[in-house]
Structures are given as C-alpha cells and as structure tokens.
Amino acid sequence: MLSRRKFIKKTAALGSFSFLGTFAPSEQLKPSGPIAIATWGNNTKATEQAYKILKSGGYALDAVEQGIHIPEADPNDTSVGYGGNPDRDGFVTLDACVMNEKGNAGSVTFLQHIMHPVSVARQVMEKTPHVLLSGDGALQFALQNGFKKENLLTDSARERWLEWIDKNKYTPIISRNNHDTIGLLAIDSKNTLCGGCSTSGAAYKLHGRVGDSPIIGAGLFVDNETGGATGTGLGELMLKNLSSFLIVEYMRQGIHPQKACEMTVKRMVKKYGTDHQAAFVALDKKGNYGAFSIQPNFDYALSYQDKTIRKASDSYQH
Ligand code: ASP
C-alpha cells in the first residue's frame, strides 16, 4: 500500500486545478468568509466550483449542488454518478442527499439512470413533503421533474465489472481503498451553512444495497447553529454510528471540528476495529474545519479566500 506521503504526492500530480500545495494535517488555517470543503483531495474542482458561486454572493446550497455536479458528470470518477462502478449485477445505482440551513433535507437512494442525483435530492426536499425517495419511485419523480434518463455505465466501468466477475465469483468484497464519495459542505457570504453528498456506493455491492451517503445523520449532517459533517468509506460503519450527526453533536458541545472527527472515528474503532475505512470532514460556523480517518490514505479539498488546497487528513492508523 502507498504511504500517505506518496499517495498525496501521486494524486496531487493528477489534477489540473490551481493547486497551492498539500498541507500537513497539523496546519490549521482558520479561514474567514465563504468556504467549501469536500471529502477527497481530487475534489478540488468541485470545491472551486462551489467557491465561485459563494464568492459571487450565491447561496450555499447552490454552491454545494453545482460543486457536486462535477464528479457526478466525470466519467473518470469511479465512485460517483456517471462512470461509477456498478453493483455486482452491472447496474449503476446512486445515493445522494442534501441538507439546508433550516434543517430540511432531501434524499434519493437506489436511483438509476440519472446523472445528477444530488439535484433530484434537492427537489425531493423542495417540492415534496418527504425526505427520502427510493428506487423506481425516485426515478419516476426525477423524470416527472425534467431529468433525463441516461446510461451511466461507461465502457471502462463495464470492463472493470466484467474483470471483477471473472476474478471474484460474484462475491461482494468490501475494499479498504476503493472509496471516493463526495461530501461537500459550504458556508456562504451570509454565513449560511448547507451540505450535500453523492455516491455510486460500494463497488460491486449487492443489488439494492444502500450505504450511508443518502442517510441524514450518517453520510451527512448539517446544523446551521453549529456546523456540518460528511463522510466517505464503508457505509455500513457510518450507518451503525450515525457518525456525521455525532460529529456535529460533539461540535455543539464546543469541541473543535478536528477533535470531533477524531473522537467519532475512535468511537467507531473501539466497537468495530480497524479493518475498514471511514473518513470525515467537518466545518463549524466559525470557519474552523477538520478531518480524520481510520486508514491513512484520506485527503480532502478546501477552497476559501481565493485559494484551493488539498490537505492530508490525520488518521488512526499510520
Ligand atoms: N460511503 C459510500 C457507501 O458506502 C462509499 C464510499 O465512500 O466510497 O456507499
């Protein structure tokens, strides 16, 4: 496995963003003004897009949604939207959610054929009395609301899946490294906090499996009085801990986001061990932020004060 330093160096070389350097976990800059933070360092284009909207005075939820659209439409992002790895039967099934400053939320699970599930989730929040729509019902809702039905399984995702079938005899294997879900939190110039999360879920999962990403409190939680948190990793772990909610609750007690993420990961490790990855970013209303993961290969993207950085997260395992 790559060391964290090599991983960050390697991944930093891949992007074409205005990269200002990789910052060590201990360097805590305290940004003021609008800010966007996202899981995984390769999401700098998403935080940059979000930041553009924030900087021009836009609403935090618009920034979150537009930022998340970038990996959703990217055929090379194998864990989100178009190009995402399918389930073990070859279907790309998507999970996403949003949460706004009023504590309202919308979510879709097990949604197929729609490029931007985060936008469907937003419409569930804004146009229905419900929080969560699933499967065919979510698809019908999306089509009725003007979304286009598309094939999201790219040729290369199909090839990877066929190779996987050959090697793995149809048994889902949960990998420690194969995670790339985007969770994005943004504070706008009115100091409004919103968040969103989008994923194609665990690669080669059982058909019908839903992870943490669309579940409010597990993959994402936002409280405009306190702060927000979002995660990536093995969804089953986050579902059992409601980890994002827990991080925000720690922050509500006055705990720094960095420490809140760390306390949550340690609580998970105590119960479930260190076999898998769970990784979080958190942002409080004062602009403090933090991240922590079980495995050492997690980094995140951050845009504020006209700069974009990717930063290595501190981790439980080294
Ligand atoms: N958390 C996502 C899920 O379990 C997967 C990931 O982050 O890669 O569906």
Tab-separated table of C-alpha atoms in Angstrom, residues 53-310:
chain	number	residue	atom	x	y	z
A	53	ILE	CA	-20.739	30.642	-6.503
A	54	LEU	CA	-20.097	31.581	-2.874
A	55	LYS	CA	-17.756	34.378	-3.882
A	56	SER	CA	-20.279	35.940	-6.198
A	57	GLY	CA	-22.727	36.124	-3.291
A	58	GLY	CA	-24.544	32.879	-4.156
A	59	TYR	CA	-26.468	30.603	-1.814
A	60	ALA	CA	-24.566	27.816	-0.040
A	61	LEU	CA	-26.936	25.121	-1.317
A	62	ASP	CA	-26.439	26.224	-4.948
A	63	ALA	CA	-22.688	26.039	-4.334
A	64	VAL	CA	-22.985	22.531	-2.858
A	65	GLU	CA	-25.168	21.310	-5.726
A	66	GLN	CA	-23.019	22.812	-8.515
A	67	GLY	CA	-19.830	21.598	-6.871
A	68	ILE	CA	-21.122	18.029	-6.597
A	69	HIS	CA	-22.210	18.101	-10.260
A	70	ILE	CA	-18.537	17.989	-11.254
A	71	PRO	CA	-17.675	14.474	-10.022
A	72	GLU	CA	-21.220	13.297	-10.845
A	73	ALA	CA	-20.614	14.107	-14.526
A	74	ASP	CA	-16.988	12.930	-14.580
A	75	PRO	CA	-16.662	9.527	-16.321
A	76	ASN	CA	-13.282	9.033	-14.634
A	77	ASP	CA	-14.657	9.296	-11.118
A	78	THR	CA	-15.431	5.664	-10.394
A	79	SER	CA	-17.437	6.178	-7.192
A	80	VAL	CA	-19.852	8.969	-8.124
A	81	GLY	CA	-22.560	9.319	-10.801
A	82	TYR	CA	-21.624	8.771	-14.468
A	83	GLY	CA	-18.716	6.300	-14.713
A	84	GLY	CA	-19.358	4.979	-11.201
A	85	ASN	CA	-18.705	1.302	-10.563
A	86	PRO	CA	-21.892	-0.749	-10.894
A	87	ASP	CA	-23.324	-3.222	-8.422
A	88	ARG	CA	-22.497	-6.905	-8.867
A	89	ASP	CA	-25.254	-7.282	-11.450
A	90	GLY	CA	-23.892	-4.453	-13.576
A	91	PHE	CA	-26.361	-1.714	-12.567
A	92	VAL	CA	-25.110	1.755	-11.595
A	93	THR	CA	-27.247	2.676	-8.579
A	94	LEU	CA	-26.832	6.064	-6.942
A	95	ASP	CA	-27.396	7.553	-3.495
A	96	ALA	CA	-27.387	11.272	-2.656
A	97	CYS	CA	-28.710	13.801	-0.190
A	98	VAL	CA	-28.718	17.487	0.691
A	99	MET	CA	-29.389	19.382	3.894
A	100	ASN	CA	-30.007	23.110	4.194
A	101	GLU	CA	-29.644	25.773	6.871
A	102	LYS	CA	-33.200	25.282	8.091
A	103	GLY	CA	-32.524	21.658	8.921
A	104	ASN	CA	-34.541	20.492	5.910
A	105	ALA	CA	-33.275	17.536	3.944
A	106	GLY	CA	-33.887	15.608	0.740
A	107	SER	CA	-32.501	12.290	-0.319
A	108	VAL	CA	-32.586	9.644	-3.036
A	109	THR	CA	-31.434	6.058	-2.723
A	110	PHE	CA	-31.003	3.241	-5.235
A	111	LEU	CA	-31.636	5.677	-8.092
A	112	GLN	CA	-30.649	4.600	-11.612
A	113	HIS	CA	-30.134	6.434	-14.933
A	114	ILE	CA	-29.926	9.987	-13.603
A	115	MET	CA	-26.639	11.858	-13.951
A	116	HIS	CA	-27.200	14.281	-11.062
A	117	PRO	CA	-28.828	12.519	-8.102
A	118	VAL	CA	-27.876	15.421	-5.802
A	119	SER	CA	-30.263	17.666	-7.764
A	120	VAL	CA	-33.051	15.105	-7.515
A	121	ALA	CA	-32.426	15.020	-3.748
A	122	ARG	CA	-32.725	18.803	-3.631
A	123	GLN	CA	-36.046	18.645	-5.485
A	124	VAL	CA	-37.321	15.977	-3.087
A	125	MET	CA	-36.581	18.472	-0.291
A	126	GLU	CA	-38.070	21.477	-2.073
A	127	LYS	CA	-41.043	20.009	-3.923
A	128	THR	CA	-42.375	17.161	-1.773
A	129	PRO	CA	-43.480	16.684	1.833
A	130	HIS	CA	-40.976	13.786	2.057
A	131	VAL	CA	-37.298	13.427	2.867
A	132	LEU	CA	-36.351	10.248	1.028
A	133	LEU	CA	-37.399	8.657	-2.270
A	134	SER	CA	-36.001	5.337	-3.384
A	135	GLY	CA	-35.539	3.183	-6.496
A	136	ASP	CA	-38.235	3.301	-9.181
A	137	GLY	CA	-40.203	5.914	-7.252
A	138	ALA	CA	-37.165	8.206	-7.164
A	139	LEU	CA	-36.616	7.631	-10.897
A	140	GLN	CA	-40.248	8.405	-11.716
A	141	PHE	CA	-40.065	11.579	-9.637
A	142	ALA	CA	-36.858	12.621	-11.424
A	143	LEU	CA	-38.363	12.026	-14.880
A	144	GLN	CA	-41.530	13.917	-13.954
A	145	ASN	CA	-39.354	16.826	-12.896
A	146	GLY	CA	-37.434	17.130	-16.139
A	147	PHE	CA	-34.366	14.968	-15.514
A	148	LYS	CA	-33.132	12.945	-18.481
A	149	LYS	CA	-32.864	9.138	-18.442
A	150	GLU	CA	-29.296	8.184	-19.367
A	151	ASN	CA	-26.991	5.202	-19.459
A	152	LEU	CA	-24.442	5.809	-16.702
A	153	LEU	CA	-22.402	2.638	-17.194
A	154	THR	CA	-19.326	3.666	-19.195
A	155	ASP	CA	-17.397	1.163	-21.305
A	156	SER	CA	-14.475	1.197	-18.891
A	157	ALA	CA	-16.734	0.683	-15.851
A	158	ARG	CA	-18.314	-2.245	-17.701
A	159	GLU	CA	-14.878	-3.727	-18.451
A	160	ARG	CA	-13.799	-3.378	-14.812
A	161	TRP	CA	-17.015	-5.061	-13.742
A	162	LEU	CA	-16.527	-7.976	-16.158
A	163	GLU	CA	-12.961	-8.421	-14.899
A	164	TRP	CA	-14.243	-8.326	-11.341
A	165	ILE	CA	-16.837	-11.029	-12.102
A	166	ASP	CA	-14.096	-13.214	-13.554
A	167	LYS	CA	-11.881	-12.884	-10.519
A	168	ASN	CA	-14.361	-12.734	-7.668
A	169	LYS	CA	-17.011	-15.319	-8.384
A	170	TYR	CA	-19.820	-12.841	-7.755
A	171	THR	CA	-18.940	-12.333	-4.069
A	172	PRO	CA	-19.036	-8.693	-2.956
A	173	ILE	CA	-15.718	-7.686	-1.458
A	174	ILE	CA	-15.507	-4.596	0.648
A	175	SER	CA	-12.286	-2.827	-0.159
A	176	ARG	CA	-10.422	-0.541	2.203
A	177	ASN	CA	-9.124	1.657	-0.608
A	178	ASN	CA	-11.886	1.882	-3.142
A	179	HIS	CA	-13.769	4.938	-1.832
A	180	ASP	CA	-14.381	8.283	-3.491
A	181	THR	CA	-17.800	9.535	-2.393
A	182	ILE	CA	-18.127	13.292	-2.432
A	183	GLY	CA	-19.491	15.030	0.649
A	184	LEU	CA	-19.365	18.816	0.337
A	185	LEU	CA	-20.064	21.490	2.961
A	186	ALA	CA	-20.265	25.207	2.182
A	187	ILE	CA	-20.690	28.458	4.093
A	188	ASP	CA	-21.789	31.451	2.013
A	189	SER	CA	-21.254	35.176	2.493
A	190	LYS	CA	-24.400	35.385	4.658
A	191	ASN	CA	-22.835	32.739	6.921
A	192	THR	CA	-25.393	30.133	5.828
A	193	LEU	CA	-24.243	26.518	6.017
A	194	CYS	CA	-25.504	23.747	3.686
A	195	GLY	CA	-24.210	20.339	2.649
A	196	GLY	CA	-24.629	17.511	0.186
A	197	CYS	CA	-23.317	14.043	-0.521
A	198	SER	CA	-23.361	11.852	-3.661
A	199	THR	CA	-22.075	8.379	-4.490
A	200	SER	CA	-22.475	5.276	-6.609
A	201	GLY	CA	-21.784	3.404	-3.371
A	202	ALA	CA	-19.582	0.421	-2.734
A	203	ALA	CA	-18.331	-1.156	-5.961
A	204	TYR	CA	-19.993	-4.493	-6.867
A	205	LYS	CA	-22.365	-4.325	-3.914
A	206	LEU	CA	-25.480	-6.493	-3.771
A	207	HIS	CA	-28.279	-5.175	-5.969
A	208	GLY	CA	-30.426	-2.943	-3.773
A	209	ARG	CA	-27.735	-2.103	-1.238
A	210	VAL	CA	-27.868	1.443	0.112
A	211	GLY	CA	-24.998	2.967	2.082
A	212	ASP	CA	-24.585	5.894	4.436
A	213	SER	CA	-24.362	8.664	1.844
A	214	PRO	CA	-28.103	9.383	1.409
A	215	ILE	CA	-28.940	8.829	5.081
A	216	ILE	CA	-29.231	12.027	7.060
A	217	GLY	CA	-27.029	11.793	10.148
A	218	ALA	CA	-24.870	9.010	8.686
A	219	GLY	CA	-23.253	10.341	5.465
A	220	LEU	CA	-24.159	13.979	6.100
A	221	PHE	CA	-25.478	16.223	8.822
A	222	VAL	CA	-25.809	19.991	8.893
A	223	ASP	CA	-26.900	22.227	11.728
A	224	ASN	CA	-26.722	25.901	10.853
A	225	GLU	CA	-26.236	26.877	14.515
A	226	THR	CA	-23.229	24.637	14.971
A	227	GLY	CA	-21.614	23.149	11.875
A	228	GLY	CA	-21.729	20.261	9.450
A	229	ALA	CA	-20.013	16.945	8.833
A	230	THR	CA	-19.888	14.471	5.982
A	231	GLY	CA	-18.110	11.205	5.323
A	232	THR	CA	-16.809	8.566	2.984
A	233	GLY	CA	-15.749	4.982	3.485
A	234	LEU	CA	-17.583	1.810	4.317
A	235	GLY	CA	-21.187	2.967	4.527
A	236	GLU	CA	-22.217	0.115	6.798
A	237	LEU	CA	-19.934	1.511	9.512
A	238	MET	CA	-21.345	5.010	9.272
A	239	LEU	CA	-24.914	3.704	9.246
A	240	LYS	CA	-24.328	1.901	12.533
A	241	ASN	CA	-22.871	5.004	14.199
A	242	LEU	CA	-24.769	7.926	12.633
A	243	SER	CA	-21.294	9.377	12.519
A	244	SER	CA	-21.997	12.732	10.869
A	245	PHE	CA	-24.683	13.501	13.430
A	246	LEU	CA	-22.298	12.528	16.212
A	247	ILE	CA	-19.552	14.836	14.908
A	248	VAL	CA	-21.979	17.755	14.831
A	249	GLU	CA	-23.170	16.919	18.336
A	250	TYR	CA	-19.569	16.991	19.570
A	251	MET	CA	-19.118	20.369	17.888
A	252	ARG	CA	-22.283	21.604	19.591
A	253	GLN	CA	-20.505	20.950	22.897
A	254	GLY	CA	-17.791	23.381	21.805
A	255	ILE	CA	-15.364	20.769	20.504
A	256	HIS	CA	-13.200	21.771	17.509
A	257	PRO	CA	-14.187	20.011	14.223
A	258	GLN	CA	-10.802	18.297	14.068
A	259	LYS	CA	-11.214	16.802	17.524
A	260	ALA	CA	-14.901	15.996	16.861
A	261	CYS	CA	-13.929	13.919	13.798
A	262	GLU	CA	-11.170	12.203	15.753
A	263	MET	CA	-13.432	11.356	18.714
A	264	THR	CA	-16.036	9.907	16.362
A	265	VAL	CA	-13.510	7.738	14.490
A	266	LYS	CA	-12.069	6.473	17.776
A	267	ARG	CA	-15.539	5.541	18.995
A	268	MET	CA	-16.116	3.588	15.763
A	269	VAL	CA	-12.740	1.867	16.001
A	270	LYS	CA	-13.391	0.833	19.597
A	271	LYS	CA	-16.519	-1.033	18.541
A	272	TYR	CA	-15.713	-2.226	15.038
A	273	GLY	CA	-11.926	-2.291	14.754
A	274	THR	CA	-9.651	-1.005	12.024
A	275	ASP	CA	-10.351	-3.358	9.116
A	276	HIS	CA	-12.141	-0.746	7.010
A	277	GLN	CA	-12.021	2.886	6.035
A	278	ALA	CA	-14.241	5.606	7.471
A	279	ALA	CA	-13.230	9.213	6.864
A	280	PHE	CA	-14.829	12.553	7.696
A	281	VAL	CA	-14.572	16.270	7.131
A	282	ALA	CA	-16.281	18.801	9.393
A	283	LEU	CA	-16.755	22.553	9.376
A	284	ASP	CA	-18.084	24.748	12.162
A	285	LYS	CA	-19.871	28.077	11.899
A	286	LYS	CA	-16.712	29.978	12.874
A	287	GLY	CA	-14.844	28.611	9.847
A	288	ASN	CA	-12.828	26.039	11.798
A	289	TYR	CA	-12.534	22.771	9.956
A	290	GLY	CA	-11.066	19.327	10.494
A	291	ALA	CA	-10.795	15.793	9.142
A	292	PHE	CA	-9.942	12.373	10.472
A	293	SER	CA	-9.998	8.841	9.077
A	294	ILE	CA	-9.321	5.274	10.144
A	295	GLN	CA	-6.894	4.484	7.298
A	296	PRO	CA	-4.054	6.805	6.340
A	297	ASN	CA	-4.956	7.355	2.685
A	298	PHE	CA	-7.575	10.085	3.097
A	299	ASP	CA	-7.234	13.670	1.941
A	300	TYR	CA	-9.696	16.465	1.274
A	301	ALA	CA	-10.274	19.598	-0.785
A	302	LEU	CA	-10.756	23.099	0.525
A	303	SER	CA	-11.488	26.428	-1.214
A	304	TYR	CA	-11.545	29.762	0.597
A	305	GLN	CA	-10.100	33.276	0.264
A	306	ASP	CA	-9.477	32.702	-3.445
A	307	LYS	CA	-7.331	29.648	-2.927
A	308	THR	CA	-7.815	25.944	-3.269
A	309	ILE	CA	-5.764	23.400	-1.399
A	310	ARG	CA	-5.819	19.678	-0.884
